CSV table of C-alpha atoms and ligand atoms in Angstrom, one decimal:
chain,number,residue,atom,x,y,z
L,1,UNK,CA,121.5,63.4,80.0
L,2,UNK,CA,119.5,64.6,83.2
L,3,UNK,CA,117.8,61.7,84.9
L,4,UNK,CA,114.9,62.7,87.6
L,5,UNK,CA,112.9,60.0,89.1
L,6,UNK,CA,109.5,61.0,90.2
L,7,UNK,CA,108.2,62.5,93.2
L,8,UNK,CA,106.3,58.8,94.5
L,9,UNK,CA,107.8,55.8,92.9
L,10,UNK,CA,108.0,52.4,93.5
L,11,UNK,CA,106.8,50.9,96.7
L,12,UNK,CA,104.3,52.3,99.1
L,13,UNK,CA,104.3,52.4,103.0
L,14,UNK,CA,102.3,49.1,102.9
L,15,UNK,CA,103.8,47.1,100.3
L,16,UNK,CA,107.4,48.2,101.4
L,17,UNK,CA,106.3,47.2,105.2
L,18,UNK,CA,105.2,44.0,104.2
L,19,UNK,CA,108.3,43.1,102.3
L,20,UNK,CA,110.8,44.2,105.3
L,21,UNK,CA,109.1,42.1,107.5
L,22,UNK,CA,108.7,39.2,105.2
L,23,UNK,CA,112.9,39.6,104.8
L,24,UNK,CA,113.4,39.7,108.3
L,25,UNK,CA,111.7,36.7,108.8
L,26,UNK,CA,113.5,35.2,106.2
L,27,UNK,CA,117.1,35.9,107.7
L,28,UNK,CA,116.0,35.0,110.9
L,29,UNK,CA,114.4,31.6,109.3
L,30,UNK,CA,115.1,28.5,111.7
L,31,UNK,CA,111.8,26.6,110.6
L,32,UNK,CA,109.6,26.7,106.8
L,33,UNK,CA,108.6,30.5,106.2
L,34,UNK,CA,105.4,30.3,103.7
L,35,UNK,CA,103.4,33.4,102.0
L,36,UNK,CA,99.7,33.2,101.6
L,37,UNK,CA,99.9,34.5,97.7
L,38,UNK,CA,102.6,36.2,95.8
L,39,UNK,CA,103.9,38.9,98.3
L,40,UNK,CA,104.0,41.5,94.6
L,41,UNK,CA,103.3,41.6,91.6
L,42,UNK,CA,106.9,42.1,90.5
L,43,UNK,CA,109.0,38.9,89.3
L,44,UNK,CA,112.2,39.3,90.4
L,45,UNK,CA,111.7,40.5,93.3
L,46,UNK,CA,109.4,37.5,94.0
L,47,UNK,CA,112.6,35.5,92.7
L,48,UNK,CA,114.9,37.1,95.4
L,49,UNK,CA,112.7,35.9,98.1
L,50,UNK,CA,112.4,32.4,97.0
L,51,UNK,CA,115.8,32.4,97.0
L,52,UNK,CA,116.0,33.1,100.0
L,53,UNK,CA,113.6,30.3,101.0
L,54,UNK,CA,109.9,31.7,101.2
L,55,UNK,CA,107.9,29.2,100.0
L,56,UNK,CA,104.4,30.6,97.9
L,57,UNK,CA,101.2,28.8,98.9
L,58,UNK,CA,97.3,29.8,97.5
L,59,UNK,CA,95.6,28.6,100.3
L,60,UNK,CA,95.6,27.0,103.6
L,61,UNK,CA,95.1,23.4,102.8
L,62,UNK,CA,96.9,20.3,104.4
L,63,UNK,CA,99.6,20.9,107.4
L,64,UNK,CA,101.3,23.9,107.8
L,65,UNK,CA,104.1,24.0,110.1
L,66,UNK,CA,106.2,26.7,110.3
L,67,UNK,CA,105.8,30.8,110.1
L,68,UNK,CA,103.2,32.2,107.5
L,69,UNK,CA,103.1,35.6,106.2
L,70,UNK,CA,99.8,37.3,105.2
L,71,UNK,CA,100.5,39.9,102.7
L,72,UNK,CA,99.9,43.7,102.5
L,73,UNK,CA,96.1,43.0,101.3
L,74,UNK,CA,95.3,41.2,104.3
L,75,UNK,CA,93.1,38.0,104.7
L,76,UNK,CA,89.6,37.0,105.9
L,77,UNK,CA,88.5,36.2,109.5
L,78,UNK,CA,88.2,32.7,108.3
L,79,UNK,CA,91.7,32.6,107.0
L,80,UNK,CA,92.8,33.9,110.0
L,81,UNK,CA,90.8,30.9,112.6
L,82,UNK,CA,92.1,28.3,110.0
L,83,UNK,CA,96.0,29.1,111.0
L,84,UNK,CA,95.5,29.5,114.4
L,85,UNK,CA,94.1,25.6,114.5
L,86,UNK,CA,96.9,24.3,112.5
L,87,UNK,CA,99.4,25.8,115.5
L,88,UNK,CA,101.1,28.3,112.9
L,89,UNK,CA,102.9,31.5,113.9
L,90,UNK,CA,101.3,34.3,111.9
L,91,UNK,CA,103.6,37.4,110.2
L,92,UNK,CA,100.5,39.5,110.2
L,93,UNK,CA,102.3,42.3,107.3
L,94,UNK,CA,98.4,43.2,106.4
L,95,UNK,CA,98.7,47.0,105.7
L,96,UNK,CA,97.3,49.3,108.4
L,97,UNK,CA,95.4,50.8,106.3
L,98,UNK,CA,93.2,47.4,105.1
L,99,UNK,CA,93.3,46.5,108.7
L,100,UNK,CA,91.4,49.7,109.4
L,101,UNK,CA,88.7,48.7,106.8
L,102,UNK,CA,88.5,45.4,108.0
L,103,UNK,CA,87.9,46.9,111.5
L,104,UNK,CA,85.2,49.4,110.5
L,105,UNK,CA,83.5,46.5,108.1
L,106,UNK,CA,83.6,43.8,111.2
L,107,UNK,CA,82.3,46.4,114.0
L,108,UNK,CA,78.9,47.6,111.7
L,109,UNK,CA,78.3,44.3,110.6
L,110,UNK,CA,78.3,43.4,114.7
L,111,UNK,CA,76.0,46.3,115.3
L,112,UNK,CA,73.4,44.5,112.1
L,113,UNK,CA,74.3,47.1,109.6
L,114,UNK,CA,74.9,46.0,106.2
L,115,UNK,CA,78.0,46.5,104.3
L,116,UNK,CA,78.9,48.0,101.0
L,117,UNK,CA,82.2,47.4,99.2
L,118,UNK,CA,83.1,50.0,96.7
L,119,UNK,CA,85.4,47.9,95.0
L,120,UNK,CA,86.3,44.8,92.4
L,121,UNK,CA,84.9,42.0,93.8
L,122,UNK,CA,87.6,39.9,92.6
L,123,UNK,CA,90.9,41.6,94.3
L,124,UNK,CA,92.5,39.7,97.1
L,125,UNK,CA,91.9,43.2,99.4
L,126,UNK,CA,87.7,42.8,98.4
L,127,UNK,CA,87.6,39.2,99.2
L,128,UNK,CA,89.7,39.6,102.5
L,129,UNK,CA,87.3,42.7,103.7
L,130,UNK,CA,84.2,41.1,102.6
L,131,UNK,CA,85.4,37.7,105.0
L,132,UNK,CA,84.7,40.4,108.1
L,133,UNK,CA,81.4,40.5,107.4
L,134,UNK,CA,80.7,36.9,106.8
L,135,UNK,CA,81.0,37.6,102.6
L,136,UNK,CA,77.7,39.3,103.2
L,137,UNK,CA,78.3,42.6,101.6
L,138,UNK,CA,77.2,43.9,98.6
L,139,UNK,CA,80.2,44.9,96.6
L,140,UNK,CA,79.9,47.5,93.6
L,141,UNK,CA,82.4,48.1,90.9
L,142,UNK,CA,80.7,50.4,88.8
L,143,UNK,CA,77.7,52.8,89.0
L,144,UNK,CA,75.4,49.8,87.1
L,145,UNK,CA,76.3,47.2,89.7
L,146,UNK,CA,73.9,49.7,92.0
L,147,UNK,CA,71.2,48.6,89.9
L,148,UNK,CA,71.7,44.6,90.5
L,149,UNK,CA,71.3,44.7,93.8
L,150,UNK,CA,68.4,44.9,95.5
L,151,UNK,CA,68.5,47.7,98.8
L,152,UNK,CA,65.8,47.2,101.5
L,153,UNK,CA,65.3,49.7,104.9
L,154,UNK,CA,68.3,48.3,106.9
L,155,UNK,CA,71.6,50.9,107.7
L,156,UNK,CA,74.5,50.4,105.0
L,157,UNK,CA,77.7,50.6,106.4
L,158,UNK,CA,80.2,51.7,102.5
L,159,UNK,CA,83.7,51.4,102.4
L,160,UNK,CA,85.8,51.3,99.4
L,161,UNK,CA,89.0,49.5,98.5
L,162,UNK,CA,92.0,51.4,99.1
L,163,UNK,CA,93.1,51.9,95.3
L,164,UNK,CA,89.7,52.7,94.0
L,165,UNK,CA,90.0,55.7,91.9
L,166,UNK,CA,88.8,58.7,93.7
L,167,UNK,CA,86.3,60.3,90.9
L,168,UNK,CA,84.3,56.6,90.5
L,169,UNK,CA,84.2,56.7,94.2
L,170,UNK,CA,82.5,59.8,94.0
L,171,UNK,CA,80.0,58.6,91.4
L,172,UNK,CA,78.6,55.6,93.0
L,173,UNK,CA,78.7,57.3,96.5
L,174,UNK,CA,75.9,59.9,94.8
L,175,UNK,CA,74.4,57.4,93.1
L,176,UNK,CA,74.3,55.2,96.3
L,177,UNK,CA,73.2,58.3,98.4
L,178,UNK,CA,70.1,58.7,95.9
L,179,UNK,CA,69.4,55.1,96.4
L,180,UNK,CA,69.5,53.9,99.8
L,181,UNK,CA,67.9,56.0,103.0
L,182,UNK,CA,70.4,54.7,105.4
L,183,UNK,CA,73.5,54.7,104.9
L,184,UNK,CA,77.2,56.0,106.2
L,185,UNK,CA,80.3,56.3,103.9
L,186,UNK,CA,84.1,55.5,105.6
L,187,UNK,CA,86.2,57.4,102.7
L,188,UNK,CA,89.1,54.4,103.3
L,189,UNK,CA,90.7,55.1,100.0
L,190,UNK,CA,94.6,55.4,100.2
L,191,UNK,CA,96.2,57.9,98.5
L,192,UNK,CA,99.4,56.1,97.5
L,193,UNK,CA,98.3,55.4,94.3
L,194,UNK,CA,96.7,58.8,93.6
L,195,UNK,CA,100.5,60.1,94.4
L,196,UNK,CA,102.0,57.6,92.0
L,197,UNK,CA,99.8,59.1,89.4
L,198,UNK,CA,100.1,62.7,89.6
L,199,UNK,CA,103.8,62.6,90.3
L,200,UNK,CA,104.0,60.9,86.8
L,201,UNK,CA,101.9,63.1,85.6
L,202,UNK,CA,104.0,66.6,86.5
L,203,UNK,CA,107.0,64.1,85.5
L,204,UNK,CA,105.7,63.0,82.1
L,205,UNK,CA,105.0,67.0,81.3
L,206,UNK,CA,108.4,68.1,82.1
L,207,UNK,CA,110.2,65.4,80.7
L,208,UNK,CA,111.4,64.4,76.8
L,209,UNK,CA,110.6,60.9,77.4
L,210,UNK,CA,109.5,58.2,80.6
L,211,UNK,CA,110.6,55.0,81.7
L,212,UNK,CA,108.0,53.2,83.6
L,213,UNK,CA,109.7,50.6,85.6
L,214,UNK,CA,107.5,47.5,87.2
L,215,UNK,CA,105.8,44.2,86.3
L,216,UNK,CA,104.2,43.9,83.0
L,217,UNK,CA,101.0,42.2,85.1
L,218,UNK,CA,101.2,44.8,87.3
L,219,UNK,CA,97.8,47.2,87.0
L,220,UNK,CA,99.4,50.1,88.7
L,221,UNK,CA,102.1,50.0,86.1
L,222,UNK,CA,100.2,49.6,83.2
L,223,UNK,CA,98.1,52.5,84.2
L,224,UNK,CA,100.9,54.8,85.2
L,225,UNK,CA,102.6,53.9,81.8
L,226,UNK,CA,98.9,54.7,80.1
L,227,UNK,CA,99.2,58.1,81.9
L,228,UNK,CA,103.1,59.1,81.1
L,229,UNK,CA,102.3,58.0,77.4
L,230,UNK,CA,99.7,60.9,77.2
L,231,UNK,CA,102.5,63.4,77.1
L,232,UNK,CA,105.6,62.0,75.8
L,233,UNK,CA,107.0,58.5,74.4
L,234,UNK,CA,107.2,56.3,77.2
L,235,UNK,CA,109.0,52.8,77.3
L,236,UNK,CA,107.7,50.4,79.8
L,237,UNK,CA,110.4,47.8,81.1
L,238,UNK,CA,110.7,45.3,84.0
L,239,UNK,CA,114.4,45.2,84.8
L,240,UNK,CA,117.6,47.0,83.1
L,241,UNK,CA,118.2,44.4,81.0
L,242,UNK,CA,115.0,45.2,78.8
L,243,UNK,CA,116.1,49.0,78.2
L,244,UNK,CA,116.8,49.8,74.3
L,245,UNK,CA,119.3,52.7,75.0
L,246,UNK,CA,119.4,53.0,71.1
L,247,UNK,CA,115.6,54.3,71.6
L,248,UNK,CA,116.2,56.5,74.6
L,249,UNK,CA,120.2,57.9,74.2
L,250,UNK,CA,119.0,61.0,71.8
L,251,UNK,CA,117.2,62.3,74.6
L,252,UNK,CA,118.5,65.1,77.1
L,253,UNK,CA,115.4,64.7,79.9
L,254,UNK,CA,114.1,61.5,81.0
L,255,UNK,CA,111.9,60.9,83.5
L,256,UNK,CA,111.7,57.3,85.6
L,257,UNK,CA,108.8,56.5,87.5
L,258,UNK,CA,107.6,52.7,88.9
L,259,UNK,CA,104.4,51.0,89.9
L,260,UNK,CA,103.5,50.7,93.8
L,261,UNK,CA,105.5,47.2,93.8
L,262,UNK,CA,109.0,47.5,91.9
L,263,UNK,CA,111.5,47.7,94.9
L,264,UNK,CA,114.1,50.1,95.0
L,265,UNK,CA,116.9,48.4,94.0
L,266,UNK,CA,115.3,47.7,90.9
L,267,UNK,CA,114.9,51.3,90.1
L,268,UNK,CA,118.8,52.1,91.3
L,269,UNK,CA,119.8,49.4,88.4
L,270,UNK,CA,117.7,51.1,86.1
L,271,UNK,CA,119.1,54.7,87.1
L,272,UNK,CA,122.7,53.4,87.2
L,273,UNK,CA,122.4,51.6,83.6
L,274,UNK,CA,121.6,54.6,81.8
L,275,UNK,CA,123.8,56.9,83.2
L,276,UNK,CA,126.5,54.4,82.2
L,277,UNK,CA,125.5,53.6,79.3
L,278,UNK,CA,124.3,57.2,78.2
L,279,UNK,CA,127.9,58.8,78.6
S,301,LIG,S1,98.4,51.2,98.4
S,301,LIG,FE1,97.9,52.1,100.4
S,301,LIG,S2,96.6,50.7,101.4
S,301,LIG,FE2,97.6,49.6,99.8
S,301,LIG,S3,99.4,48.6,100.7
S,301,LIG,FE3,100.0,50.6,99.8
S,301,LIG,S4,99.9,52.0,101.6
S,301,LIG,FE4,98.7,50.2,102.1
């Protein structure tokens, strides 16, 4: 059986960033290491670093002490002057990519520009970019959202959530264009996810048959699974374990591709299980 594993699989710069310095910490650890929210979406590998001692917290209530870790989405201004009063030392993994936004979105709103979010308002990324600008901005999910809003003469500063998909953007930027009289667009989408997709894509074409790899909450995955199932029978699993070789051993091609948060040695497992098991 030829195994290939796409193109881009499995963690991006920032997630894969965030979780080296998170482990570093961690082996380094003399005092409490905490994580502002679930460092993935990916169980086990949340698992490993418990294990290891990181301790998940939701929000920055009571006394900290110790190092804290703010994830690859990044965090708020606010979240930001509440650890430095409580005396923490801050593992600042936000990717460098949100930090960019977060930049652009707290310089206009300084100059008294308003600010547009392309985005869903309920994603940890949104909420953290929106906290630069006082949670002032406008944020649109869809093309209708324009309409629910209303838009006076002041200068709209737009940026857009990094794994917004690209066409949508497109959409509401016209939309918004037609709309508003003043207003700048920062293109701040990242294209780690777009390479995800297309790499499964070419993958899914080629192959007799895909295994998606990554959490079953994970939205990447899902939609990357969603994507490979358009062109041949995909099985979606979250570890080795779950893999029906009964279901996949008839076939001579099989492709392997994971969402932006299954780690590496995840995917080795997987690889290693089949060819093992497929002899
Ligand atoms: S998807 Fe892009 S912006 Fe988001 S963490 Fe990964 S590299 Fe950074």
């Amino acid at each position: 059986m030829k195994i290939e594993v796409a193109e881009f699989a499995g963690f991006c710069f920032g997630v894969k960033r965030a979780m080296d310095m998170a482990w570093k910490e961690l082996e380094n650890a003399k005092e409490n290491i905490y994580s502002l929210g679930q460092l993935i979406h990916n169980t086990q590998a949340v698992g490993k670093y418990k294990e290891k001692g990181l301790k998940v917290i939701d929000a920055v209530e009571g006394k900290i002490s110790g190092s804290i870790i703010i994830r690859s989405h990044g965090v708020s201004l606010d979240v930001y002057n509440a650890l430095k009063e409580q005396n923490v030392s801050i593992v600042d993994a936000t990717c460098p990519f949100v930090k960019k936004i977060q930049d652009i979105v707290y310089k206009s709103f300084s100059e008294g520009k308003a600010i547009v979010i392309v985005g869903n308002p309920k994603h940890p990324e949104v909420i953290g970019i929106n906290g630069w600008c006082k949670n002032s901005a406008k944020i649109v999910k869809t093309i209708d959202d324009i309409e629910s809003y209303s838009w006076d003469d002041s200068e709209y500063s737009v940026v857009a959530q990094t794994t917004m998909n690209i066409d949508q953007y497109e959409h509401i930027k016209k939309k918004l264009t037609a709309t508003v009289d003043h207003i700048e667009f920062h293109n701040t989408i990242c294209l780690a996810t777009k390479e995800r997709q297309d790499a499964s894509k070419i993958l899914s074409k080629k192959a007799q048959a895909m295994i998606v790899i990554g959490g079953y909450h994970s939205s990447n995955t899902q939609k990357l699974t969603e994507i490979c199932s358009q062109n041949c029978p995909t099985f979606h699993v979250e570890t080795k374990e779950e893999l029906d070789m009964s279901l996949i051993s008839s076939y001579s091609h099989l492709g392997i591709t994971a969402g932006a948060s299954t780690p590496d040695w995840i995917i080795t497992e997987v690889v290693e299980y089949i060819q093992e098991n497929s002899k």
